[in-house]
mmCIF file of C-alpha atoms in Angstrom:
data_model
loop_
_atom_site.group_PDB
_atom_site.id
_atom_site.type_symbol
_atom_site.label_atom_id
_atom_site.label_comp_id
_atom_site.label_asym_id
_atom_site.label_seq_id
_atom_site.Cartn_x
_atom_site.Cartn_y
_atom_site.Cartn_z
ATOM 1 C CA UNK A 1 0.000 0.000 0.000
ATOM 2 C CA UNK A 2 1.250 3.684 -0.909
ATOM 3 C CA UNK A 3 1.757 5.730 1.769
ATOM 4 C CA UNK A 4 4.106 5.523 5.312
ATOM 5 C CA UNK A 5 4.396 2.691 7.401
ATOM 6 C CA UNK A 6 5.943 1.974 10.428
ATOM 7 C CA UNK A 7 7.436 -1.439 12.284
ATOM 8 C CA UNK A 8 7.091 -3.374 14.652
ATOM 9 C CA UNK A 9 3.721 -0.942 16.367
ATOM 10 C CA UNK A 10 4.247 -2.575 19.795
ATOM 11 C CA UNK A 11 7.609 -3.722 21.081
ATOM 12 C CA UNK A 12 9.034 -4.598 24.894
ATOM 13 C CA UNK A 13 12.348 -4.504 25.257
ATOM 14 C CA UNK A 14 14.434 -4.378 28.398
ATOM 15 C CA UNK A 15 16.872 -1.619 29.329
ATOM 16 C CA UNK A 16 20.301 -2.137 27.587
ATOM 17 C CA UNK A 17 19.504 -3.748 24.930
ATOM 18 C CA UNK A 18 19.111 -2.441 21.336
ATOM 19 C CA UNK A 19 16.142 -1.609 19.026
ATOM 20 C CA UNK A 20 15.539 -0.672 15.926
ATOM 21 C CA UNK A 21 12.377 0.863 14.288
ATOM 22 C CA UNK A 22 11.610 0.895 10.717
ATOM 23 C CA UNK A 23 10.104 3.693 9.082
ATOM 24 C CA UNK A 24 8.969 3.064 4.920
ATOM 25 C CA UNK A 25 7.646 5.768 2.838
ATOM 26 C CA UNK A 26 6.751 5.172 -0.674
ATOM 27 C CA UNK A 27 6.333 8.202 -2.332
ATOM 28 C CA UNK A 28 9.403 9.063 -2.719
ATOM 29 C CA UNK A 29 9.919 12.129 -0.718
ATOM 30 C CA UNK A 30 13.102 13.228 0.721
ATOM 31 C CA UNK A 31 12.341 14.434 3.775
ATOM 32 C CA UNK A 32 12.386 11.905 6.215
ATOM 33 C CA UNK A 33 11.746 12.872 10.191
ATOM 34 C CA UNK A 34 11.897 10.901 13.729
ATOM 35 C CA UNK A 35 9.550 12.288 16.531
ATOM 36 C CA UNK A 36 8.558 11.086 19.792
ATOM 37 C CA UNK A 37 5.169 11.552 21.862
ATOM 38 C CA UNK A 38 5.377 11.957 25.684
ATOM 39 C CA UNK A 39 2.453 13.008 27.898
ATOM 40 C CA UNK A 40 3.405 17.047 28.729
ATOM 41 C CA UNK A 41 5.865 17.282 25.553
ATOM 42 C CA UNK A 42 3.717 17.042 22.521
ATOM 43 C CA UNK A 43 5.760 15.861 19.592
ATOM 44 C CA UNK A 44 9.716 16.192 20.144
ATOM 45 C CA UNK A 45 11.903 15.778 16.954
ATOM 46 C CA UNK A 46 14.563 12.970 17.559
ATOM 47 C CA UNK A 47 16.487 13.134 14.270
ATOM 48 C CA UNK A 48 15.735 14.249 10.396
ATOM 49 C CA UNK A 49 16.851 13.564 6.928
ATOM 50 C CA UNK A 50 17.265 15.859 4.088
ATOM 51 C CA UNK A 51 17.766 12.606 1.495
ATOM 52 C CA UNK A 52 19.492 9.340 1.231
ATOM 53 C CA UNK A 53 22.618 9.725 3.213
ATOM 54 C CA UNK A 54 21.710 13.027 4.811
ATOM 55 C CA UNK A 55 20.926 13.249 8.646
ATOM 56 C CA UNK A 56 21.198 15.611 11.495
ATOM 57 C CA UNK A 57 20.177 15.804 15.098
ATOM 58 C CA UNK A 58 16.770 17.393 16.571
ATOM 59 C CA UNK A 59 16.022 18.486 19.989
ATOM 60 C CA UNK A 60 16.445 15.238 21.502
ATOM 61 C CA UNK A 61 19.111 12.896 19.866
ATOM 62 C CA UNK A 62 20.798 11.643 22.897
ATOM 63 C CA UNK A 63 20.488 7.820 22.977
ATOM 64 C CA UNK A 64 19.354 7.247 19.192
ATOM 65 C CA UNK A 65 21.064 6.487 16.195
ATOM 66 C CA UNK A 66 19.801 6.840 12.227
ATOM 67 C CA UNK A 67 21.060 5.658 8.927
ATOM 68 C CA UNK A 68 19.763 6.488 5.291
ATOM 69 C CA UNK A 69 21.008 4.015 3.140
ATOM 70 C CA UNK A 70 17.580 4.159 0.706
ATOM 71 C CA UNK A 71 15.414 7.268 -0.094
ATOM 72 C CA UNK A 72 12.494 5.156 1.427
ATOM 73 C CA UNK A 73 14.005 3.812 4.600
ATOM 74 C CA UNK A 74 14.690 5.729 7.633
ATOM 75 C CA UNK A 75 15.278 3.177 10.490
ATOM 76 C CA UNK A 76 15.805 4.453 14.233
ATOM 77 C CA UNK A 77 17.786 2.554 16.276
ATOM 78 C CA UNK A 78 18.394 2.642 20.272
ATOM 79 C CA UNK A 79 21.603 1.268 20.795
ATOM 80 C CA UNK A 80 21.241 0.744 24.379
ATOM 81 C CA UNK A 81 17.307 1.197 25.739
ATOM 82 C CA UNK A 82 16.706 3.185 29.182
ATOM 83 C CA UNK A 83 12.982 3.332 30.722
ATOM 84 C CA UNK A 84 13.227 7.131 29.760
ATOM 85 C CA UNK A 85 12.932 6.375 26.361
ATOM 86 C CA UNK A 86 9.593 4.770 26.753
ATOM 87 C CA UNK A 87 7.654 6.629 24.624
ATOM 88 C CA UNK A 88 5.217 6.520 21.046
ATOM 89 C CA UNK A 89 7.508 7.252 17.968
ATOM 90 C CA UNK A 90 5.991 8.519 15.287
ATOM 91 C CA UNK A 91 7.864 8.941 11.495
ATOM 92 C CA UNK A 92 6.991 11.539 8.910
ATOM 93 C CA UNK A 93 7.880 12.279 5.442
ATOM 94 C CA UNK A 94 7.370 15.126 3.738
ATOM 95 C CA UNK A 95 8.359 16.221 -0.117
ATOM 96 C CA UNK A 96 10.326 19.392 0.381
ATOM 97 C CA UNK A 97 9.200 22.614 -0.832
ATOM 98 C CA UNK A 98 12.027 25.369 -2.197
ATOM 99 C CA UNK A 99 12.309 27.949 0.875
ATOM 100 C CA UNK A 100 10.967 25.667 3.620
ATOM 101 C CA UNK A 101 7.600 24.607 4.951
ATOM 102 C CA UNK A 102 6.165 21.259 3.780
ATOM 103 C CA UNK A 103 3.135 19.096 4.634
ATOM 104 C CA UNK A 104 4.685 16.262 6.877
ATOM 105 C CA UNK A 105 2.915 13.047 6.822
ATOM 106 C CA UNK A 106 2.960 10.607 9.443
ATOM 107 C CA UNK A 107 3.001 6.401 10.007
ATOM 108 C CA UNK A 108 0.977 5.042 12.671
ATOM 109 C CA UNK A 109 3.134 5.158 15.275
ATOM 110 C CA UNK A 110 5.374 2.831 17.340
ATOM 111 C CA UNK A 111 4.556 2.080 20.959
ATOM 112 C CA UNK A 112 7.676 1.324 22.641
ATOM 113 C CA UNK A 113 8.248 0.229 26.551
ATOM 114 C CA UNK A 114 11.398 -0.089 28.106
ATOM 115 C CA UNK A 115 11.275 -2.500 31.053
ATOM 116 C CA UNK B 1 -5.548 27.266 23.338
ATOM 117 C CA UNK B 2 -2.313 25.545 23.823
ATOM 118 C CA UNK B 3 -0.635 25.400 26.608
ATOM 119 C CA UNK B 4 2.806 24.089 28.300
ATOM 120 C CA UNK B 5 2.442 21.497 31.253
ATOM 121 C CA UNK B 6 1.027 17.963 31.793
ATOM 122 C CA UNK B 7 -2.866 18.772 31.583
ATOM 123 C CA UNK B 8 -4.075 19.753 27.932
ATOM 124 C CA UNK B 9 -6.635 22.600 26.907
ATOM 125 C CA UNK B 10 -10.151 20.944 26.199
ATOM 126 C CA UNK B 11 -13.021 22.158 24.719
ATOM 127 C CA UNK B 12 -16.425 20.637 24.621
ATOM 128 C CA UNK B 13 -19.250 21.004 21.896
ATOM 129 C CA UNK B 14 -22.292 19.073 21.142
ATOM 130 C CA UNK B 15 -22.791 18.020 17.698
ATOM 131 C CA UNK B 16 -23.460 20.555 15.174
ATOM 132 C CA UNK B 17 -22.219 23.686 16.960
ATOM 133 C CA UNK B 18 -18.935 25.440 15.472
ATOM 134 C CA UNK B 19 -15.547 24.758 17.406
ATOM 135 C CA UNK B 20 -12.699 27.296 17.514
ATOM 136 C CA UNK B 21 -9.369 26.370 18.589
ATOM 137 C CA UNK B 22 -6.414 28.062 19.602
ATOM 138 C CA UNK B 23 -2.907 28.494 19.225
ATOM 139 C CA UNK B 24 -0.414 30.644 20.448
ATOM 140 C CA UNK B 25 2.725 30.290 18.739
ATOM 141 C CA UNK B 26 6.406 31.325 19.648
ATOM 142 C CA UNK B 27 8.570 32.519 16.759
ATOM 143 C CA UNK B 28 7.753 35.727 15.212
ATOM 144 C CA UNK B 29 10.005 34.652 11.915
ATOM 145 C CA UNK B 30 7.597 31.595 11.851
ATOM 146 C CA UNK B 31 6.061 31.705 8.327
ATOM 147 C CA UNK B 32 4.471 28.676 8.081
ATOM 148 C CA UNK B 33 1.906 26.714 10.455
ATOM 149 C CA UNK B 34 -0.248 23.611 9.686
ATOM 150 C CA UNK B 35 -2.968 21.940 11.946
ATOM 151 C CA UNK B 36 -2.662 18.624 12.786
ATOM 152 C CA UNK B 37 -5.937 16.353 14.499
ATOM 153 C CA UNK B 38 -4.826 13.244 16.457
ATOM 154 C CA UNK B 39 -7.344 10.240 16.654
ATOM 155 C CA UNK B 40 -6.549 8.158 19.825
ATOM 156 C CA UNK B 41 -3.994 5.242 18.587
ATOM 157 C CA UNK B 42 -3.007 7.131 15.649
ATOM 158 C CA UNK B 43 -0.370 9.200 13.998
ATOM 159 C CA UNK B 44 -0.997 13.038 13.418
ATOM 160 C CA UNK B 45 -3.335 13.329 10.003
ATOM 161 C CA UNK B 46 -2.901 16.926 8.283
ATOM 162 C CA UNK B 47 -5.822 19.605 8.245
ATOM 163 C CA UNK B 48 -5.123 22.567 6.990
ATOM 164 C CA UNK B 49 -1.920 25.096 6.745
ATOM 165 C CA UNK B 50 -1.238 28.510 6.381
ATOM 166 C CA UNK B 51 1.630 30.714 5.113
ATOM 167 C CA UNK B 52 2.477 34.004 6.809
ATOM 168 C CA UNK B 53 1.300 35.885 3.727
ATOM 169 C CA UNK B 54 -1.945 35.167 4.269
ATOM 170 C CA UNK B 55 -4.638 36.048 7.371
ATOM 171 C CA UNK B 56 -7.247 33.362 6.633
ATOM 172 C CA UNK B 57 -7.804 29.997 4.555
ATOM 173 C CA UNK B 58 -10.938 27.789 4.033
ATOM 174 C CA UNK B 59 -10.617 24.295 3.816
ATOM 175 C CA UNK B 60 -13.839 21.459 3.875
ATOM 176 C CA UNK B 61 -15.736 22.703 7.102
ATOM 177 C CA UNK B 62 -12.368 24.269 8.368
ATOM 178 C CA UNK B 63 -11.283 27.559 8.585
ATOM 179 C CA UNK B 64 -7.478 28.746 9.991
ATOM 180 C CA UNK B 65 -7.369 32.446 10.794
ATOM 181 C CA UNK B 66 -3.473 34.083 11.684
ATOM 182 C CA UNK B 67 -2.905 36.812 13.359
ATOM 183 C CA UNK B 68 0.900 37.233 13.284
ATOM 184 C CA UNK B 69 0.232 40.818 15.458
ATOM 185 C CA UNK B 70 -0.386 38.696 18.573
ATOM 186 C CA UNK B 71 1.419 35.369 17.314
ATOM 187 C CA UNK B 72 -2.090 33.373 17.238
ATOM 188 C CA UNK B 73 -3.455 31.083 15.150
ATOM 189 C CA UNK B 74 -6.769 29.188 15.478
ATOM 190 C CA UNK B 75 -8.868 26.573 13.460
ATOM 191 C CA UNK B 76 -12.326 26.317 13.179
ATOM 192 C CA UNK B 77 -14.560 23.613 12.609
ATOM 193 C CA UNK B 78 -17.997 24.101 11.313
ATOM 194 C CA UNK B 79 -20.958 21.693 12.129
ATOM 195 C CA UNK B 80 -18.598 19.869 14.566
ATOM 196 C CA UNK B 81 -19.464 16.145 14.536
ATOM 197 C CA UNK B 82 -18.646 13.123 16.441
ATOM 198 C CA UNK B 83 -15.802 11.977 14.634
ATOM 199 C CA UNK B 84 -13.707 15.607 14.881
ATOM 200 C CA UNK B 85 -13.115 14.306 18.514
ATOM 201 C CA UNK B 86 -9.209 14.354 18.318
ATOM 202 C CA UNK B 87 -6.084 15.925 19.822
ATOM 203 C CA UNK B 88 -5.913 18.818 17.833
ATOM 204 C CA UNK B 89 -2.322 20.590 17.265
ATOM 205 C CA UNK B 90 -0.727 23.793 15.875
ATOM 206 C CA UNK B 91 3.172 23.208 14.283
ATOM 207 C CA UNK B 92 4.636 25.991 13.040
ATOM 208 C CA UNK B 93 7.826 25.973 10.918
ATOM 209 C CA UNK B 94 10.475 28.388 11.548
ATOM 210 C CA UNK B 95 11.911 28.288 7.889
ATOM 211 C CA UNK B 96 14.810 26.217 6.448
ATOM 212 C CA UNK B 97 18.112 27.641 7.883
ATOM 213 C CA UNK B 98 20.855 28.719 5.217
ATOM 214 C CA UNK B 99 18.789 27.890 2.436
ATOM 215 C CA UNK B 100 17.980 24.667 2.627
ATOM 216 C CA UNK B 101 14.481 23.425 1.371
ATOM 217 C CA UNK B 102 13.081 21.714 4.267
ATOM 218 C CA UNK B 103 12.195 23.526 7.527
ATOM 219 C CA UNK B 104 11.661 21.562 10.544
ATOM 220 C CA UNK B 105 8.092 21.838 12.608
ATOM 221 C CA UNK B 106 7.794 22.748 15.906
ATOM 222 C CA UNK B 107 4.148 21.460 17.923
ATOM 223 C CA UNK B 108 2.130 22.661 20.414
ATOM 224 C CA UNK B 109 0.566 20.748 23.805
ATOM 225 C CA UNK B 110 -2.402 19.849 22.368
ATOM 226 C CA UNK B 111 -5.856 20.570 22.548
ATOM 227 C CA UNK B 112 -8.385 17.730 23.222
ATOM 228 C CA UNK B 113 -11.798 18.253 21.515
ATOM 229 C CA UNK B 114 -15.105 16.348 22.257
ATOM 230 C CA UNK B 115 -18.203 16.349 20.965
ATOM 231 C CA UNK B 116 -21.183 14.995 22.191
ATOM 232 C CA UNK B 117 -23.852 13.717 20.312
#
């Protein structure tokens, strides 16, 4: 199906280990963005990516690691889980407009608990 | 409106009345917003946007007015029904830095709406 998916939408992991969420957009856009949804934060931006190969830190990058090795991947990937990172991820793509501002779309969402 | 802290704005309606929602926003050199509704379970689903060039845009039974004077923005809903019960939220964008194309979106809190039948 066309449009942005995410993987897996519920996971449990316990603290130190490593996780990675996929993000898969298929309409080619090359905008790519990481967020995360606490209660009393709204959406946060974790990490963003201009195009393939392209990445840079939001406002809260500590403990995460992305790669963009395809325009339509954009995996996120906590290389050592801590109960603070407990939280609902959510992915976006948008298409890029010349001069900024762009319709992001989002996936569904990943529910993620750290035991 | 929207509001920092743990306990989100809400705003009740019964079916059929008009809902107004509001947003105060931070960055004067913002010049681009967009509202955002967020069904429980679900990732944000786009509305309606704005550009700082304009004061007012009509979508499908939705209406954003900006007032870039007082750094507020609100959306409107006419004929509120049952299923515009959401999380409604304001992003602006404050522009892409250096030229770049892409700017990156900054949300409010939140604002929950209900309607009752």
């Amino acid at each position: 199906d066309a449009g942005i998916t995410q993987s897996p939408r519920y996971k449990i992991t316990e603290t130190g280990r490593q996780v990675t969420l996929m993000c898969h957009q298929t309409w080619s856009h090359s905008y790519m963005f990481w967020y995360r949804q606490d209660l009393g934060h709204g959406l946060r931006l974790i990490y963003y990516s201009a195009a393939a190969d392209i990445t840079d830190k939001g406002e809260v990058p500590d403990g995460y690691v992305v790669s963009r090795s395809k325009t339509e991947n954009f995996p996120l990937t906590l290389e050592s889980a801590t109960r603070s990172q407990t939280s609902v991820y959510f992915c976006a793509s948008e298409f890029g407009l010349a001069g900024g501002g762009g319709v992001q779309f989002f996936g569904p969402g990943t529910r993620l608990t750290v035991l | 409106g929207e509001s920092v802290g743990l306990h989100l704005p809400t705003l009740s309606v019964q079916e059929g009345d008009n809902s107004i929602i509001n947003c105060a926003y931070s960055n004067s050199a913002s010049d681009y917003f967009i509202w955002y509704k967020q069904e429980s379970g679900k990732g944000p689903q786009f509305i309606i946007d704005i550009r700082s060039n304009m004061d007012k845009r009509q979508g499908q039974r939705v209406t954003v007015l900006l007032n870039k004077t007082v750094k507020h923005l609100s959306l409107q809903i006419a004929a509120t029904q049952p299923g515009d019960s959401a999380v409604y939220f304001c992003a602006e964008n404050i522009g892409g830095a250096g030229g770049t194309s892409y700017g990156k979106l900054t949300f409010g809190q939140g604002t929950i709406l209900t309607v009752h039948p």
